[in-house]
Amino acid sequence: MSRKIVIEATNVSKQYNLSKIGSGTIKDDMKRWWYKARGKEDPFLRIGETNDRSRKGNSNWVWALREINFNIEQGDVVGVIGRNGAGKSTLLKLLSRTTTPTTGTIKMKGRVASLLEVGTGFHPDLTGRENIFLNGAILGMTKKEITSKFDEIVAFSGVERYIDTPVKRYSSGMYVRLAFAVAAHLESEILIVDEVLAVGDAEFQKKAIGKMQDVSSGQGRTVLFVSHNMGSIQTLCNKGLLLKNGMIAANGLLMPVINEYVKDGNSDEQLIFEPADNPFLSHIQLTSSTALITTGNAITFNLELKQFTKDLVVHLGIYDFKDEKLFNLATDYFEDVIKSTSVKCIVPVNNLPEGNYYVNLLLKRAGQTLCHYSKCLVFKVVNGDFYHQNKLPELTPSKFFVQHEWQS
Amino acid sequence: MKKTEWDIEIASETSWFSFKLNEIWRYRDLVALLVKRDYIAKYKQTILGPLWHIIQPLLTTAMSFLLFNVVANIDTEGKNAILFQLAGITIWSYFATCLTSTANTFIANAGIFGKVYFPRMVMPVSVVISSFLQMAIQFVVLIAAIIVNIFINTEYHLSWNILLLPIVVTIMALLALGLGIIVSSLTTKYRDLAVLVTFGVQLLMFASAVNYPISTIANRLGTDSMIYKLVAYNPLSILVDTFRNIMLGGPIQYGMLAYTAGITVVVLMFGIMLFNKVEKSFMDTV
């Protein structure tokens, strides 16, 4: 089935001026105007620099996005990922028409609704009811549409009791619930969402993610979703778009894109360790069945030895960052497991909840310690669907997930 | 892949002439809700509420009457001096409210504009409409004062000229809208104008024949004086004067009214062009 392309971006670039607006800008404006009047290229378009926040640049002009090209097909749920300052928000701003590209064009088909923030235009003095109408209208709904969905919106938000109270009396959670409820009921062919799910309590987050899934899978709508939470990206999206320094680093099916993102050096994470001058150990590597180490998925520790003897003992200690030992993976629990220089330890179901962990490695032979490496691997677990319920478990401060079932 | 017809095209360059009136019409519900919001938000937690619309012009009228008519003894072309001041203030405050509120459209709404797209013109248009409601209340006060005057002084000036009233008010609204969006477009980058507007409106009031008739200047300084020309050809003083003459009786200068309408069209067109140009990417400079 050939699907329609609903968003087409061609050579889209966006340049920003970093200098203080107001001093010297009249001069620059004049210069631009003078070049333009003579039919020449804008002088400032040439001197822009790549968008890399960690390096100090020489120019005051920077390319937040540079020559971006992509197509998005109808029904795709695209996760836009990238590090802070990679250009994600700029891209969403362009797509939601709050600003225009410096060069290039973006073409879109259908109504576009953007949720770069929840509760845009909420007025603190208006009641919940009044704000639903106002916010809905700002997001592009007609009064008729809002009226027909009003009850649904109120029910979804769960703040029925306070619907005629001015929103300034709301708790911030109630405020966000109401705001998201309005946005979730938008009827648009293209929905652009920026990390708004990072709000509300766990119950509401679940509801919001569920609603987003309905939106994309049930109604054939196209969704662009920006988030740093790989867990929710993996739950929601089928395609990925990775931005790096204002350019597209990867684009297409989700998994390869996330791989690329992870590979691209999360400096905190260390998934492979190669000790220098160790006569026994070549390297140890942590791999996962999914691109990211996710709760509920399998993880594997791969050890490559330089030599092996049957009496070699491997200890892996898994710690959290409170330096609390969570569990051991050790060969001396088992008989005769080391049969070659390639040793694998498979954890079929990763019980660890979202968080950061590290691994200590100990090699022993005949009661003698051969080597000990502290924090040789550092890894990050993202929240996953541990119970296979098509939803992310709530984040509670427990140390483990445990497989269990209920009967009645 | 099928060829698609594009609904939205986002590009850097836009033509100077895209008025998008149909788009504003599509967002008419939003205009209505914004007007409602302005109204509700303004009087939440006030005791007198919309009564302030009545108190404010009455106090200003009393002050102007004392200052211009009692102290300075300015002639009012035979009109009741209190009514003269009240009428002038009613129409002027409409202009002043429209201008000052539309002039900061971009800056005041930067938060919303940065997050959601809708035709930006919706904001100034809603301001002009909600200010109109405010003016309507004040207009009722003016009518009441005129009726009281009929009973007390048995003066009566109602004529067919009243049919011109909607035209004068509309021109006033469009002129304020035009000037307001010009200022708001220019202030996205350079804030200087916003400062000017706040006290400029006050200065402009003195050049707009609000507290005195145009004829006073002609009588005192002659029609050749610079000041007379400044006031007489100021579209605002023509509108104020015409409004007063409609309400309180007096000759209508159709030629000058047409001239004012012409200026308004030019200002408004220019304003819309500038606004359209700026609204595209003002978020980068605001």
XYZ file of C-alpha atoms in Angstrom:
694
model
C 0.000 0.000 0.000
C 1.506 3.264 -1.008
C 0.944 5.846 1.626
C 0.640 9.524 1.123
C 3.409 11.850 2.123
C 1.902 14.412 4.443
C 4.965 16.409 5.397
C 7.718 17.239 2.995
C 10.680 19.361 4.046
C 13.118 20.529 1.422
C 16.441 22.148 2.261
C 15.082 23.668 5.412
C 17.525 25.832 7.310
C 17.063 28.162 10.184
C 19.566 30.734 11.249
C 19.534 32.548 14.528
C 21.346 35.615 15.665
C 22.979 35.090 19.009
C 23.946 38.663 19.677
C 21.822 40.922 21.754
C 18.987 42.272 19.683
C 19.106 46.017 19.833
C 22.787 46.767 19.730
C 24.207 46.802 16.274
C 21.186 45.229 14.678
C 20.218 48.367 12.797
C 23.643 48.248 11.232
C 23.168 44.597 10.281
C 19.689 45.287 9.012
C 21.020 48.072 6.824
C 23.719 45.791 5.517
C 21.213 43.073 4.699
C 18.953 45.532 3.022
C 21.815 46.984 1.003
C 22.918 43.545 -0.217
C 19.366 42.631 -1.024
C 18.803 45.859 -2.917
C 21.723 45.007 -5.146
C 20.351 41.520 -5.677
C 23.124 39.822 -3.769
C 22.969 37.003 -1.306
C 22.319 37.916 2.293
C 25.804 38.383 3.770
C 24.863 36.844 7.098
C 23.622 33.612 5.593
C 27.179 32.788 4.632
C 28.877 33.300 7.940
C 26.541 31.181 10.037
C 28.098 28.357 11.963
C 27.067 24.833 12.721
C 24.865 24.423 15.722
C 27.173 22.896 18.314
C 26.503 24.225 21.754
C 29.632 22.878 23.368
C 32.077 24.748 21.175
C 32.582 28.454 21.279
C 31.988 29.960 17.872
C 33.350 33.007 16.186
C 30.195 34.207 14.536
C 27.098 35.659 16.099
C 25.004 33.841 13.540
C 24.335 30.194 14.003
C 22.448 27.570 12.025
C 19.943 25.956 14.339
C 18.968 23.740 11.436
C 20.916 23.246 8.265
C 19.522 21.848 5.018
C 17.104 19.412 6.494
C 15.290 17.137 4.067
C 12.713 14.574 5.046
C 9.347 13.136 4.179
C 6.788 11.856 6.599
C 4.037 9.529 5.519
C 0.501 9.514 6.730
C -0.042 7.547 9.917
C 3.585 7.562 10.953
C 4.429 8.322 14.533
C 7.815 9.890 14.345
C 9.982 10.285 17.399
C 12.234 13.285 17.005
C 15.305 12.711 19.125
C 18.590 14.414 19.715
C 20.585 16.004 22.457
C 19.741 19.366 23.964
C 20.268 22.044 21.394
C 20.309 19.671 18.423
C 17.523 21.607 16.742
C 14.475 19.595 17.775
C 12.514 22.499 19.120
C 13.455 24.680 16.192
C 12.142 22.022 13.854
C 8.892 21.792 15.757
C 8.575 25.562 15.767
C 8.929 25.614 12.006
C 6.421 22.804 11.565
C 3.931 24.472 13.851
C 4.374 27.743 11.977
C 5.412 29.878 14.883
C 8.382 30.977 12.842
C 9.574 30.575 9.276
C 12.663 28.886 7.903
C 15.543 31.048 6.744
C 15.729 29.004 3.563
C 13.808 26.080 2.148
C 10.183 25.060 2.291
C 8.012 22.747 4.300
C 4.810 21.473 2.763
C 2.090 19.857 4.784
C -1.216 18.251 4.082
C -4.139 18.589 6.422
C -4.788 20.459 9.585
C -1.836 20.804 11.890
C -2.165 21.064 15.623
C 0.848 21.721 17.716
C 1.286 21.083 21.365
C 4.569 22.661 22.189
C 3.211 23.441 25.589
C 0.034 22.530 27.364
C -2.408 25.177 28.366
C -1.327 27.802 25.882
C -3.497 30.841 26.371
C -5.035 29.638 29.619
C -6.137 32.653 31.551
C -5.851 32.286 35.318
C -9.018 34.250 35.999
C -11.214 32.168 33.724
C -12.901 29.027 34.934
C -11.951 25.588 33.719
C -14.958 25.589 31.443
C -14.111 28.949 29.896
C -10.506 27.957 29.446
C -11.448 24.767 27.633
C -13.228 26.840 25.042
C -10.520 29.472 24.803
C -7.661 27.001 24.642
C -9.539 24.834 22.164
C -10.129 27.819 19.918
C -6.490 28.848 20.121
C -5.501 25.338 19.106
C -7.768 25.667 16.094
C -11.058 24.084 17.097
C -14.344 25.735 16.390
C -16.805 26.393 19.149
C -19.052 23.701 17.759
C -16.326 21.084 17.879
C -15.468 21.973 21.444
C -19.078 21.886 22.548
C -19.538 18.424 21.054
C -16.467 17.114 22.846
C -16.826 19.083 26.024
C -18.030 16.225 28.231
C -15.344 13.925 26.890
C -12.671 16.507 27.643
C -13.881 17.048 31.176
C -14.080 13.317 31.808
C -10.592 12.784 30.439
C -9.141 15.538 32.577
C -10.701 14.219 35.755
C -11.263 17.677 37.229
C -15.032 17.746 36.862
C -15.483 18.902 40.423
C -13.617 22.142 39.730
C -14.776 22.892 36.228
C -16.402 26.173 37.256
C -13.503 27.308 39.411
C -10.961 29.794 38.055
C -7.889 27.842 37.004
C -5.649 29.962 39.204
C -7.102 28.024 42.123
C -6.097 24.714 40.524
C -3.125 22.694 41.625
C -0.494 22.605 38.938
C -1.323 18.977 38.237
C -5.003 19.711 37.698
C -4.078 22.584 35.467
C -1.950 20.366 33.280
C -4.567 17.616 33.192
C -7.175 20.011 31.942
C -4.811 21.506 29.420
C -3.725 18.159 28.053
C -7.298 16.969 27.888
C -8.164 19.800 25.536
C -5.147 19.127 23.376
C -5.784 15.397 23.275
C -9.159 15.979 21.705
C -7.921 18.027 18.822
C -9.072 16.815 15.474
C -6.174 17.371 13.204
C -4.465 15.220 10.645
C -1.019 16.130 11.925
C -0.192 16.419 15.596
C 3.071 17.900 16.799
C 3.925 17.159 20.408
C 6.848 18.415 22.443
C 7.650 16.606 25.677
C 4.373 17.569 27.242
C 4.015 14.121 28.673
C 6.651 14.932 31.229
C 3.953 16.420 33.378
C 1.251 15.195 35.645
C 1.294 12.216 37.945
C 2.038 8.678 36.844
C -1.620 7.818 36.396
C -2.095 10.738 34.089
C 1.079 10.066 32.130
C -0.184 6.599 31.418
C -3.480 7.987 30.280
C -1.747 10.533 28.098
C 0.465 7.940 26.451
C -2.550 5.722 25.894
C -4.395 8.607 24.294
C -1.466 9.371 22.037
C -1.411 5.742 20.931
C -5.101 5.875 20.118
C -4.547 9.006 18.159
C -1.908 7.523 15.919
C -2.948 3.912 15.567
C -6.692 4.254 15.616
C -7.276 7.301 13.510
C -4.478 7.224 10.962
C -3.123 10.497 12.119
C 0.456 11.546 11.774
C 2.275 12.418 14.962
C 5.619 14.061 15.526
C 6.757 13.494 19.047
C 9.791 15.018 20.711
C 11.019 13.487 23.909
C 14.117 12.562 25.767
C 12.336 9.663 27.333
C 13.334 6.731 25.160
C 10.840 4.603 27.000
C 7.877 6.579 25.777
C 9.437 7.017 22.327
C 9.766 3.244 22.042
C 6.223 2.741 23.213
C 4.709 5.274 20.865
C 6.720 5.685 17.720
C 7.382 3.586 14.666
C 9.771 5.958 12.956
C 12.610 8.058 14.226
C 14.364 11.229 13.208
C 17.676 11.925 14.868
C 19.010 15.453 14.825
C 22.577 16.296 15.579
C 24.013 19.791 15.480
C 21.114 20.972 13.356
C 21.428 18.249 10.777
C 19.727 14.917 10.320
C 21.961 12.158 11.628
C 19.535 9.317 11.096
C 16.041 8.945 9.747
C 13.743 6.000 9.191
C 12.634 3.006 11.207
C 12.781 3.663 14.923
C 15.250 1.074 16.152
C 18.217 1.919 13.930
C 17.690 5.577 14.732
C 17.675 4.972 18.467
C 20.764 2.792 18.077
C 22.459 5.634 16.336
C 21.429 7.996 19.097
C 22.718 5.708 21.804
C 25.903 4.926 19.929
C 26.511 8.592 19.519
C 28.092 8.678 22.895
C 26.047 9.062 25.943
C 29.126 10.078 27.867
C 27.750 8.721 31.131
C 27.214 5.272 29.725
C 29.994 2.802 29.256
C 28.819 -0.401 27.676
C 32.165 -1.824 26.706
C 35.329 -2.068 28.767
C 38.737 -3.016 27.420
C 41.409 -3.061 30.083
C 44.914 -2.253 29.029
C 47.587 -4.878 29.771
C 45.384 -7.471 31.352
C 46.723 -10.989 30.664
C 43.293 -12.576 31.210
C 40.582 -10.238 30.028
C 40.318 -8.840 26.533
C 37.038 -6.974 26.988
C 33.629 -7.061 28.590
C 30.579 -5.725 26.817
C 26.983 -5.255 27.794
C 24.365 -5.765 25.070
C 20.631 -5.673 25.117
C 17.881 -7.203 23.013
C 16.577 -3.716 22.326
C 18.462 -0.613 21.367
C 18.261 0.677 24.863
C 18.530 -1.328 28.012
C 14.916 -1.516 28.960
C 13.131 -2.912 31.956
C 11.776 -6.328 31.074
C 14.083 -7.047 28.168
C 17.040 -9.383 28.044
C 20.538 -8.133 28.699
C 23.762 -9.984 28.034
C 27.245 -9.549 29.410
C 29.815 -10.726 26.868
C 33.302 -11.445 28.134
C 36.156 -12.031 25.779
C 39.043 -13.758 27.594
C 42.614 -13.988 26.469
C 43.070 -17.387 28.058
C 40.804 -19.714 29.944
C 41.025 -22.405 32.525
C 38.152 -24.375 33.990
C 38.747 -23.073 37.459
C 38.391 -19.456 36.446
C 35.692 -17.636 38.426
C 33.903 -14.553 37.110
C 31.973 -12.282 39.438
C 29.833 -9.469 38.185
C 28.408 -7.216 40.859
C 25.541 -4.953 39.841
C 25.259 -1.744 41.832
C 23.033 1.258 41.745
C 24.428 4.731 42.082
C 23.757 4.808 45.751
C 26.556 2.206 45.770
C 24.181 -0.421 46.979
C 24.859 -3.886 45.680
C 21.751 -5.246 44.000
C 22.803 -8.691 42.865
C 25.704 -10.884 41.811
C 26.170 -12.729 38.595
C 28.791 -15.342 39.300
C 30.121 -18.443 37.597
C 30.710 -20.295 40.847
C 26.975 -20.724 41.327
C 27.148 -23.106 38.387
C 29.313 -26.039 37.361
C 31.699 -25.913 34.443
C 30.345 -22.931 32.576
C 33.565 -21.569 31.142
C 34.315 -23.668 28.112
C 35.917 -21.172 25.743
C 37.359 -17.691 25.693
C 33.943 -16.305 24.850
C 31.814 -16.223 27.956
C 28.272 -14.957 28.021
C 26.030 -14.198 30.928
C 22.431 -13.767 29.869
C 19.847 -12.114 32.072
C 16.625 -13.093 30.299
C 14.428 -10.557 32.030
C 15.928 -7.362 33.297
C 14.204 -6.580 36.579
C 15.840 -3.257 37.131
C 13.653 -0.179 37.056
C 14.596 3.007 35.224
C 17.870 4.409 36.499
C 21.633 4.267 36.324
C 23.696 1.275 37.378
C 27.263 0.151 37.308
C 29.086 -3.161 37.213
C 32.129 -4.332 39.157
C 34.097 -7.179 37.638
C 36.158 -9.668 39.584
C 38.219 -12.534 38.142
C 39.464 -15.214 40.515
C 41.354 -18.475 40.245
C 41.975 -20.930 43.035
C 40.881 -18.465 45.652
C 43.258 -15.831 44.315
C 42.043 -12.542 42.870
C 43.375 -12.069 39.355
C 41.908 -8.681 38.744
C 39.176 -6.402 40.014
C 37.641 -3.519 38.113
C 35.279 -1.145 39.800
C 32.663 0.594 37.655
C 33.991 -1.066 34.537
C 30.562 -0.820 32.941
C 28.037 1.922 33.499
C 24.579 1.551 32.055
C 21.260 3.233 32.043
C 17.939 1.426 32.125
C 14.888 3.018 30.589
C 11.412 2.260 31.732
C 9.866 -0.593 29.791
C 6.707 -2.626 29.594
C 7.794 -5.191 32.166
C 4.403 -6.817 32.611
C 3.559 -6.878 28.890
C 0.431 -4.840 29.441
C 1.091 -2.416 26.586
C 1.772 0.314 29.028
C 4.661 1.559 31.034
C 4.600 0.620 34.692
C 4.413 3.418 37.161
C 7.660 4.679 38.454
C 7.799 3.804 42.096
C 10.919 3.910 44.202
C 11.280 0.143 44.366
C 14.538 -1.603 43.616
C 13.246 -4.370 41.383
C 10.391 -5.497 39.314
C 9.310 -9.027 40.049
C 7.424 -11.200 37.632
C 4.162 -12.258 39.198
C 0.594 -13.054 38.360
C -2.773 -12.664 39.966
C -5.439 -15.303 39.986
C -9.054 -15.317 40.935
C 3.658 7.382 -3.641
C 0.767 9.498 -4.678
C 1.090 13.118 -5.591
C -0.422 15.224 -2.906
C -2.051 18.576 -2.876
C -0.445 20.621 -0.155
C -2.599 22.529 2.275
C 0.158 24.402 4.025
C 3.358 25.684 2.609
C 5.928 27.200 4.911
C 8.667 29.193 3.276
C 10.908 32.035 4.165
C 9.668 34.598 1.680
C 6.099 35.734 1.693
C 4.419 38.205 -0.563
C 3.517 41.599 0.756
C -0.074 41.143 -0.252
C -1.593 38.181 1.490
C -4.422 39.451 3.587
C -5.815 36.059 4.605
C -9.164 37.511 5.554
C -10.760 34.111 5.056
C -8.388 32.680 7.640
C -9.427 35.267 10.201
C -13.018 34.437 9.407
C -12.298 30.768 10.030
C -11.027 31.726 13.472
C -14.040 33.904 14.299
C -14.873 31.721 17.288
C -11.493 32.510 18.702
C -12.112 36.227 18.218
C -15.388 35.911 20.092
C -13.770 33.960 22.920
C -10.932 36.422 23.235
C -13.393 39.277 23.496
C -15.196 37.348 26.187
C -11.930 36.624 27.948
C -10.954 40.292 27.947
C -14.295 41.203 29.396
C -14.303 38.575 32.120
C -10.651 38.948 33.035
C -10.913 42.679 33.345
C -13.569 42.679 36.014
C -12.806 39.546 37.971
C -12.370 40.597 41.577
C -13.586 44.148 41.131
C -16.637 45.354 43.024
C -17.924 47.847 40.528
C -17.101 45.774 37.435
C -18.190 47.364 34.177
C -19.383 50.403 36.127
C -15.816 51.572 35.827
C -16.547 52.256 32.168
C -19.059 54.842 33.349
C -17.136 56.305 36.249
C -13.966 56.802 34.284
C -15.356 59.070 31.522
C -17.536 60.947 33.974
C -14.569 61.845 36.154
C -12.456 62.747 33.146
C -15.292 64.867 31.810
C -15.656 66.688 35.096
C -11.940 67.400 35.119
C -11.827 68.556 31.513
C -14.893 70.719 32.028
C -13.279 72.441 34.984
C -9.970 72.867 33.253
C -10.933 73.806 29.708
C -14.293 75.434 30.109
C -14.374 76.932 33.591
C -10.730 77.898 33.992
C -9.550 78.384 30.404
C -12.979 79.458 29.200
C -12.768 77.760 25.807
C -15.704 78.288 23.518
C -17.653 75.130 22.604
C -19.435 76.332 19.453
C -22.611 76.844 21.453
C -22.778 73.243 22.646
C -23.344 72.379 26.261
C -19.805 72.294 27.628
C -20.223 69.141 29.710
C -21.760 67.245 26.810
C -19.044 68.621 24.576
C -16.334 67.163 26.797
C -18.177 63.891 27.377
C -18.688 63.303 23.658
C -15.077 64.082 22.864
C -13.789 61.822 25.611
C -16.100 58.956 24.637
C -14.826 58.716 21.074
C -11.247 59.541 21.996
C -10.959 56.930 24.693
C -12.101 54.336 22.160
C -9.235 55.319 19.914
C -6.751 55.472 22.767
C -7.729 52.063 24.157
C -7.593 50.426 20.734
C -4.236 51.933 19.898
C -2.462 51.237 23.160
C -3.764 47.671 23.365
C -3.056 46.717 19.760
C 0.329 48.403 19.831
C 1.773 45.687 22.048
C 0.078 42.767 20.294
C 3.288 40.908 19.586
C 5.069 41.554 22.829
C 2.089 40.869 25.070
C 1.183 37.674 23.250
C 4.672 36.399 22.568
C 4.006 33.484 24.902
C 1.022 32.238 22.941
C 2.363 33.167 19.528
C 5.516 31.207 20.220
C 3.618 28.017 20.830
C 0.620 27.888 18.565
C -0.156 29.090 15.111
C -3.306 30.996 14.393
C -3.723 34.125 12.294
C -1.991 36.720 14.419
C -4.414 39.375 13.260
C -7.023 37.697 15.448
C -5.478 39.379 18.496
C -5.671 43.054 17.443
C -9.083 42.487 15.883
C -10.392 41.050 19.145
C -8.954 44.021 21.021
C -10.764 46.452 18.749
C -14.012 44.577 19.265
C -13.713 44.316 23.030
C -12.821 48.002 23.220
C -15.913 48.650 21.156
C -18.054 47.036 23.846
C -16.436 49.311 26.369
C -17.128 52.288 24.128
C -20.747 51.180 23.712
C -21.273 51.414 27.463
C -19.807 54.888 27.495
C -21.964 55.792 24.543
C -25.046 54.883 26.529
C -23.842 57.276 29.233
C -23.504 59.973 26.614
C -27.029 59.322 25.346
C -28.333 59.481 28.894
C -26.561 62.796 29.433
C -28.028 64.149 26.206
C -31.527 63.107 27.288
C -31.028 64.767 30.665
C -29.903 67.878 28.829
C -33.048 67.812 26.714
C -35.163 67.914 29.858
C -33.138 70.569 31.625
C -32.249 72.937 28.807
C -34.776 71.794 26.222
C -32.079 71.732 23.578
C -32.594 69.178 20.883
C -30.223 68.461 18.028
C -31.025 65.014 16.718
C -30.872 64.836 12.953
C -30.405 62.386 10.115
C -26.698 62.903 10.631
C -26.962 60.148 13.226
C -26.829 57.723 10.304
C -23.212 58.749 9.866
C -22.387 57.543 13.345
C -21.487 53.940 12.465
C -19.258 55.222 9.681
C -17.370 57.563 11.992
C -16.930 54.902 14.650
C -15.810 52.339 12.076
C -13.248 54.717 10.620
C -12.008 55.430 14.120
C -11.688 51.720 14.863
C -9.886 50.949 11.618
C -7.532 53.882 12.030
C -6.630 52.768 15.552
C -6.213 49.199 14.320
C -4.006 50.327 11.452
C -1.786 52.494 13.619
C -1.732 49.875 16.349
C -0.534 47.055 14.114
C 2.075 49.308 12.544
C 3.455 50.113 15.966
C 3.221 46.491 17.103
C 5.074 45.318 13.983
C 7.828 47.850 14.451
C 8.243 47.174 18.146
C 9.052 43.475 17.752
C 12.642 44.369 17.128
C 13.071 47.872 18.448
C 11.094 48.590 21.566
C 11.509 52.348 21.387
C 8.160 52.937 19.748
C 6.283 51.179 22.532
C 7.606 53.726 24.975
C 6.620 56.532 22.645
C 3.084 55.260 22.248
C 2.192 55.340 25.920
C 2.767 59.032 26.331
C 2.370 59.839 22.627
C -1.324 59.018 22.886
C -1.685 61.629 25.600
C 0.126 64.218 23.533
C -1.916 63.282 20.497
C -5.084 63.966 22.432
C -4.156 67.614 22.682
C -3.628 67.769 18.931
C -6.908 66.042 18.181
C -9.475 68.637 19.224
C -10.823 66.457 22.003
C -11.264 69.218 24.585
C -11.786 72.122 22.218
C -13.403 72.626 18.814
C -11.209 73.019 15.727
C -12.853 76.403 15.122
C -11.346 77.779 18.341
C -7.875 77.489 16.897
C -8.971 79.079 13.653
C -10.484 81.968 15.573
C -7.525 82.532 17.806
C -4.564 81.778 15.601
C -5.996 82.125 12.114
C -6.316 79.445 9.465
C -2.789 80.018 8.191
C -1.068 79.065 11.402
C 0.910 75.895 11.584
C -0.975 74.731 14.653
C -4.325 75.141 12.950
C -3.179 73.050 9.994
C -1.804 70.420 12.316
C -5.124 70.083 14.078
C -7.470 70.639 11.159
C -5.820 68.043 8.912
C -5.309 65.559 11.695
C -7.730 62.751 10.817
C -8.354 62.190 14.502
C -9.561 65.705 15.198
C -11.817 65.456 12.165
C -13.320 62.246 13.532
C -13.726 63.668 17.030
C -15.272 66.847 15.688
C -17.604 64.957 13.380
C -18.679 62.636 16.169
C -19.487 65.603 18.371
C -21.382 67.380 15.645
C -23.427 64.264 14.989
C -24.345 63.845 18.621
C -24.722 67.461 19.688
C -25.665 69.146 16.459
C -23.398 70.924 14.068
C -22.323 70.965 10.435
C -20.769 67.816 8.955
C -17.793 68.371 6.688
C -18.176 65.542 4.231
C -15.036 66.413 2.311
C -12.885 66.168 5.389
C -14.586 62.932 6.383
C -13.789 61.418 2.993
C -10.209 62.598 3.365
C -10.027 60.865 6.737
C -11.463 57.679 5.281
C -8.813 57.792 2.568
C -6.010 58.161 5.074
C -7.458 55.343 7.147
C -7.489 52.981 4.167
C -3.861 53.796 3.393
C -2.765 53.376 7.027
C -4.686 50.138 7.404
C -3.346 48.625 4.181
C 0.176 49.532 5.109
C -0.380 48.175 8.598
C -1.695 44.836 7.347
C 1.199 44.476 4.927
C 3.740 45.202 7.607
C 1.979 42.968 10.106
C 1.892 40.041 7.677
C 5.547 40.454 6.982
C 6.494 40.599 10.620
C 4.189 37.904 12.014
C 6.047 35.179 10.139
C 9.193 35.236 12.150
C 8.788 37.821 14.859
C 9.402 35.117 17.438
C 13.086 35.250 16.565
C 13.466 38.904 17.383
C 10.843 39.722 19.956
